[in-house]
Every structure is written in C-alpha cells, then in structure tokens.
C-alpha cells in the first residue's frame, strides 16, 4: 500500500514548530529514541498496548491472535478504512470477528458518543453528519469488499 513516496519528511515537520508523534513499528525503546532525536514529541503505540493485560481487548481474542502468531497462521492486512481517523490500520483476519464480512454486516451499529463525525452526502444530495459506527452507513459498501470500520463495542457480539 505504501512506498518510498509516502515517507514523512521529519525535518519539514520539525520546522513547523508543532508537536508530532510517529506511529507504525515505533513501539520499541530504540524507535522511541530515534523518534525523539528526529524531533518527535513521542510515539503512538497500538499493538503493544492492545495486547497488554490492562487493555480492553477480549482475553479470548488476544489468546487466539497470539496462538496464530506463534504457529505462523496469523493473517494481517492494512485496511485504509479501518480507522475512524482516516489513517490505515493493521487488521487481524480472525473468524468470528468484525474482520469477517458476515460478522461485520450482522453487527449492531452503536455510536452514542458522537466523536469523529464526518460530513457526507445523502442519496438526495443533502448534507448530513455521522460517525463511523453510527446506525446508518455513511457511504455504500465498496464493490471489491465490504468496509471494515470498527464499532465502539466490537467485543460485545450478540
């Protein structure tokens, strides 16, 4: 999905004089030191925190992902639609989770906080606002595969 052209110009970022953080494979002490040396305010750590004992990720999902990683059967893909922030996330392809088209389509959409709302055009060309997990889809599903946007209660499967 990404190539050399997608690399960030850290000198240009530092020259802006605003804080910035690096993410994606930066969750090690050495990577943190390199990020700080490059002028970053810090790093964003996702996977390590998701698999920490204190995380809200369901224990059975953590165990399944770890078991598949140890046996070499873990499937992970980069999904440009997975994050409500618009940045691509790594998604684990795991049966019975929202990574599967059937589970995603059957889930109850819940968004009762209202953060990360985005404007979209309705079929009647009116403007409306919705968050990625709101009850009405903002955009029709892509033809090549269903979208995989996360929901607020991904572990609370019926």
PDB file of C-alpha atoms in Angstrom:
ATOM      1  CA  UNK A   1       0.000   0.000   0.000  1.00  0.00           C
ATOM      2  CA  UNK A   2       2.818   2.397   0.819  1.00  0.00           C
ATOM      3  CA  UNK A   3       6.142   3.107  -0.817  1.00  0.00           C
ATOM      4  CA  UNK A   4       9.086   5.498  -0.562  1.00  0.00           C
ATOM      5  CA  UNK A   5       6.955   8.474  -1.602  1.00  0.00           C
ATOM      6  CA  UNK A   6       4.814   8.005   1.493  1.00  0.00           C
ATOM      7  CA  UNK A   7       7.651   8.560   3.961  1.00  0.00           C
ATOM      8  CA  UNK A   8       7.313  11.608   6.205  1.00  0.00           C
ATOM      9  CA  UNK A   9       9.826  14.447   5.893  1.00  0.00           C
ATOM     10  CA  UNK A  10      10.662  14.720   9.590  1.00  0.00           C
ATOM     11  CA  UNK A  11      12.865  17.783   9.078  1.00  0.00           C
ATOM     12  CA  UNK A  12       9.942  19.614   7.471  1.00  0.00           C
ATOM     13  CA  UNK A  13       7.643  18.523  10.299  1.00  0.00           C
ATOM     14  CA  UNK A  14      10.129  19.702  12.911  1.00  0.00           C
ATOM     15  CA  UNK A  15      10.474  23.039  11.079  1.00  0.00           C
ATOM     16  CA  UNK A  16       6.749  23.697  11.576  1.00  0.00           C
ATOM     17  CA  UNK A  17       7.418  24.048  15.292  1.00  0.00           C
ATOM     18  CA  UNK A  18       4.394  21.942  16.222  1.00  0.00           C
ATOM     19  CA  UNK A  19       4.444  18.682  18.178  1.00  0.00           C
ATOM     20  CA  UNK A  20       4.173  15.472  16.171  1.00  0.00           C
ATOM     21  CA  UNK A  21       4.202  11.781  17.011  1.00  0.00           C
ATOM     22  CA  UNK A  22       5.361   8.793  14.976  1.00  0.00           C
ATOM     23  CA  UNK A  23       3.354   5.587  14.667  1.00  0.00           C
ATOM     24  CA  UNK A  24       3.663   2.222  12.979  1.00  0.00           C
ATOM     25  CA  UNK A  25       6.505  -0.039  14.145  1.00  0.00           C
ATOM     26  CA  UNK A  26       7.823   2.557  16.573  1.00  0.00           C
ATOM     27  CA  UNK A  27       6.911   0.704  19.778  1.00  0.00           C
ATOM     28  CA  UNK A  28      10.429  -0.126  20.949  1.00  0.00           C
ATOM     29  CA  UNK A  29      12.863   1.796  23.159  1.00  0.00           C
ATOM     30  CA  UNK A  30      15.267   2.251  20.211  1.00  0.00           C
ATOM     31  CA  UNK A  31      12.486   3.511  17.923  1.00  0.00           C
ATOM     32  CA  UNK A  32      11.353   5.937  20.628  1.00  0.00           C
ATOM     33  CA  UNK A  33      14.913   7.249  20.965  1.00  0.00           C
ATOM     34  CA  UNK A  34      15.144   7.716  17.164  1.00  0.00           C
ATOM     35  CA  UNK A  35      11.766   9.480  17.087  1.00  0.00           C
ATOM     36  CA  UNK A  36      12.780  11.861  19.868  1.00  0.00           C
ATOM     37  CA  UNK A  37      16.127  12.531  18.173  1.00  0.00           C
ATOM     38  CA  UNK A  38      14.226  13.386  14.967  1.00  0.00           C
ATOM     39  CA  UNK A  39      12.180  15.971  16.861  1.00  0.00           C
ATOM     40  CA  UNK A  40       9.017  13.982  17.564  1.00  0.00           C
ATOM     41  CA  UNK A  41       7.152  14.602  20.804  1.00  0.00           C
ATOM     42  CA  UNK A  42       6.779  10.837  21.175  1.00  0.00           C
ATOM     43  CA  UNK A  43       5.360   7.724  19.586  1.00  0.00           C
ATOM     44  CA  UNK A  44       1.916   6.208  19.246  1.00  0.00           C
ATOM     45  CA  UNK A  45       1.851   2.587  20.367  1.00  0.00           C
ATOM     46  CA  UNK A  46      -1.104   0.490  19.260  1.00  0.00           C
ATOM     47  CA  UNK A  47      -0.487  -3.243  19.150  1.00  0.00           C
ATOM     48  CA  UNK A  48       1.639  -3.432  22.298  1.00  0.00           C
ATOM     49  CA  UNK A  49      -0.986  -1.600  24.330  1.00  0.00           C
ATOM     50  CA  UNK A  50      -3.840  -3.581  22.764  1.00  0.00           C
ATOM     51  CA  UNK A  51      -2.220  -6.807  23.958  1.00  0.00           C
ATOM     52  CA  UNK A  52      -1.290  -5.553  27.434  1.00  0.00           C
ATOM     53  CA  UNK A  53      -3.074  -7.218  30.353  1.00  0.00           C
ATOM     54  CA  UNK A  54      -4.804  -3.911  31.148  1.00  0.00           C
ATOM     55  CA  UNK A  55      -6.292  -3.386  27.690  1.00  0.00           C
ATOM     56  CA  UNK A  56      -9.979  -3.716  26.940  1.00  0.00           C
ATOM     57  CA  UNK A  57      -9.363  -6.255  24.177  1.00  0.00           C
ATOM     58  CA  UNK A  58     -11.201  -9.502  24.931  1.00  0.00           C
ATOM     59  CA  UNK A  59      -8.891 -12.083  26.516  1.00  0.00           C
ATOM     60  CA  UNK A  60     -10.045 -14.874  24.177  1.00  0.00           C
ATOM     61  CA  UNK A  61      -9.256 -12.729  21.114  1.00  0.00           C
ATOM     62  CA  UNK A  62      -5.802 -11.882  22.471  1.00  0.00           C
ATOM     63  CA  UNK A  63      -5.095 -15.581  23.091  1.00  0.00           C
ATOM     64  CA  UNK A  64      -6.308 -16.577  19.610  1.00  0.00           C
ATOM     65  CA  UNK A  65      -4.197 -13.929  17.878  1.00  0.00           C
ATOM     66  CA  UNK A  66      -1.118 -14.871  19.895  1.00  0.00           C
ATOM     67  CA  UNK A  67      -1.614 -18.586  19.187  1.00  0.00           C
ATOM     68  CA  UNK A  68      -1.937 -17.920  15.454  1.00  0.00           C
ATOM     69  CA  UNK A  69       1.149 -15.701  15.515  1.00  0.00           C
ATOM     70  CA  UNK A  70       3.164 -18.485  17.183  1.00  0.00           C
ATOM     71  CA  UNK A  71       2.043 -21.072  14.604  1.00  0.00           C
ATOM     72  CA  UNK A  72       2.573 -18.745  11.630  1.00  0.00           C
ATOM     73  CA  UNK A  73      -1.106 -18.797  10.643  1.00  0.00           C
ATOM     74  CA  UNK A  74      -1.948 -15.203  11.589  1.00  0.00           C
ATOM     75  CA  UNK A  75      -3.304 -13.131   8.698  1.00  0.00           C
ATOM     76  CA  UNK A  76      -2.948  -9.344   8.969  1.00  0.00           C
ATOM     77  CA  UNK A  77      -3.804  -6.772   6.328  1.00  0.00           C
ATOM     78  CA  UNK A  78      -3.569  -2.999   6.061  1.00  0.00           C
ATOM     79  CA  UNK A  79      -7.048  -1.548   5.781  1.00  0.00           C
ATOM     80  CA  UNK A  80      -7.394   2.085   4.697  1.00  0.00           C
ATOM     81  CA  UNK A  81     -10.993   2.135   6.035  1.00  0.00           C
ATOM     82  CA  UNK A  82     -10.418   0.575   9.464  1.00  0.00           C
ATOM     83  CA  UNK A  83      -9.777   3.745  11.418  1.00  0.00           C
ATOM     84  CA  UNK A  84     -12.368   6.423  12.051  1.00  0.00           C
ATOM     85  CA  UNK A  85      -9.486   8.915  11.933  1.00  0.00           C
ATOM     86  CA  UNK A  86      -8.820   8.180   8.268  1.00  0.00           C
ATOM     87  CA  UNK A  87      -5.428   6.593   8.842  1.00  0.00           C
ATOM     88  CA  UNK A  88      -4.961   2.969   7.772  1.00  0.00           C
ATOM     89  CA  UNK A  89      -4.781   0.311  10.487  1.00  0.00           C
ATOM     90  CA  UNK A  90      -3.481  -3.216  10.533  1.00  0.00           C
ATOM     91  CA  UNK A  91      -6.424  -5.591  10.874  1.00  0.00           C
ATOM     92  CA  UNK A  92      -6.199  -9.192  12.036  1.00  0.00           C
ATOM     93  CA  UNK A  93      -8.265 -11.521   9.870  1.00  0.00           C
ATOM     94  CA  UNK A  94      -9.876 -13.681  12.556  1.00  0.00           C
ATOM     95  CA  UNK A  95     -13.004 -15.854  12.183  1.00  0.00           C
ATOM     96  CA  UNK A  96     -15.986 -14.631  14.177  1.00  0.00           C
ATOM     97  CA  UNK A  97     -14.774 -11.032  14.406  1.00  0.00           C
ATOM     98  CA  UNK A  98     -15.655  -7.860  12.561  1.00  0.00           C
ATOM     99  CA  UNK A  99     -12.791  -8.582  10.155  1.00  0.00           C
ATOM    100  CA  UNK A 100     -15.147 -11.088   8.512  1.00  0.00           C
ATOM    101  CA  UNK A 101     -17.695  -9.698   6.057  1.00  0.00           C
ATOM    102  CA  UNK A 102     -20.616 -11.654   7.551  1.00  0.00           C
ATOM    103  CA  UNK A 103     -19.888 -10.624  11.141  1.00  0.00           C
ATOM    104  CA  UNK A 104     -19.395  -7.030  10.064  1.00  0.00           C
ATOM    105  CA  UNK A 105     -22.699  -6.936   8.181  1.00  0.00           C
ATOM    106  CA  UNK A 106     -24.629  -8.562  11.068  1.00  0.00           C
ATOM    107  CA  UNK A 107     -23.302  -6.380  13.891  1.00  0.00           C
ATOM    108  CA  UNK A 108     -25.392  -3.822  15.765  1.00  0.00           C
ATOM    109  CA  UNK A 109     -24.040  -0.400  14.911  1.00  0.00           C
ATOM    110  CA  UNK A 110     -23.608   1.710  18.047  1.00  0.00           C
ATOM    111  CA  UNK A 111     -22.326   5.242  18.237  1.00  0.00           C
ATOM    112  CA  UNK A 112     -23.795   7.063  21.190  1.00  0.00           C
ATOM    113  CA  UNK A 113     -20.882   9.391  21.882  1.00  0.00           C
ATOM    114  CA  UNK A 114     -20.747  11.241  18.555  1.00  0.00           C
ATOM    115  CA  UNK A 115     -16.998  11.772  18.291  1.00  0.00           C
ATOM    116  CA  UNK A 116     -15.293  11.861  14.894  1.00  0.00           C
ATOM    117  CA  UNK A 117     -18.373  12.890  12.962  1.00  0.00           C
ATOM    118  CA  UNK A 118     -17.817  13.500   9.279  1.00  0.00           C
ATOM    119  CA  UNK A 119     -19.978  15.226   6.708  1.00  0.00           C
ATOM    120  CA  UNK A 120     -21.432  13.096   3.932  1.00  0.00           C
ATOM    121  CA  UNK A 121     -23.931  13.440   1.081  1.00  0.00           C
ATOM    122  CA  UNK A 122     -27.229  11.603   1.374  1.00  0.00           C
ATOM    123  CA  UNK A 123     -28.820   9.891  -1.646  1.00  0.00           C
ATOM    124  CA  UNK A 124     -30.998  13.025  -2.020  1.00  0.00           C
ATOM    125  CA  UNK A 125     -27.864  15.210  -2.217  1.00  0.00           C
ATOM    126  CA  UNK A 126     -28.374  16.736   1.229  1.00  0.00           C
ATOM    127  CA  UNK A 127     -25.538  17.095   3.710  1.00  0.00           C
ATOM    128  CA  UNK A 128     -25.562  15.141   6.962  1.00  0.00           C
ATOM    129  CA  UNK A 129     -23.082  14.154   9.651  1.00  0.00           C
ATOM    130  CA  UNK A 130     -22.323  10.724  11.053  1.00  0.00           C
ATOM    131  CA  UNK A 131     -19.636   8.878  12.947  1.00  0.00           C
ATOM    132  CA  UNK A 132     -18.147   5.631  11.578  1.00  0.00           C
ATOM    133  CA  UNK A 133     -20.181   3.439  13.949  1.00  0.00           C
ATOM    134  CA  UNK A 134     -23.457   5.328  13.689  1.00  0.00           C
ATOM    135  CA  UNK A 135     -26.544   3.280  12.760  1.00  0.00           C
ATOM    136  CA  UNK A 136     -26.716   4.479   9.137  1.00  0.00           C
ATOM    137  CA  UNK A 137     -23.794   3.774   6.823  1.00  0.00           C
ATOM    138  CA  UNK A 138     -22.223   6.974   5.525  1.00  0.00           C
ATOM    139  CA  UNK A 139     -21.276   5.550   2.183  1.00  0.00           C
ATOM    140  CA  UNK A 140     -22.360   2.482   0.229  1.00  0.00           C
ATOM    141  CA  UNK A 141     -20.127  -0.608   0.570  1.00  0.00           C
ATOM    142  CA  UNK A 142     -17.261  -0.889  -1.867  1.00  0.00           C
ATOM    143  CA  UNK A 143     -17.812  -3.375  -4.662  1.00  0.00           C
ATOM    144  CA  UNK A 144     -14.495  -5.199  -4.187  1.00  0.00           C
ATOM    145  CA  UNK A 145     -15.014  -5.975  -0.466  1.00  0.00           C
ATOM    146  CA  UNK A 146     -17.147  -4.815   2.431  1.00  0.00           C
ATOM    147  CA  UNK A 147     -15.829  -1.965   4.578  1.00  0.00           C
ATOM    148  CA  UNK A 148     -14.230  -2.914   7.902  1.00  0.00           C
ATOM    149  CA  UNK A 149     -14.748   0.145  10.057  1.00  0.00           C
ATOM    150  CA  UNK A 150     -14.592  -0.608  13.791  1.00  0.00           C
ATOM    151  CA  UNK A 151     -17.508  -0.221  16.168  1.00  0.00           C
ATOM    152  CA  UNK A 152     -17.471   1.103  19.703  1.00  0.00           C
ATOM    153  CA  UNK A 153     -18.405  -2.305  21.189  1.00  0.00           C
ATOM    154  CA  UNK A 154     -16.508  -4.716  18.973  1.00  0.00           C
ATOM    155  CA  UNK A 155     -16.175  -7.300  21.774  1.00  0.00           C
ATOM    156  CA  UNK A 156     -19.878  -7.204  22.632  1.00  0.00           C
ATOM    157  CA  UNK A 157     -21.052  -9.598  19.962  1.00  0.00           C
ATOM    158  CA  UNK A 158     -24.630 -10.869  20.255  1.00  0.00           C
TER     159      UNK A 158
END
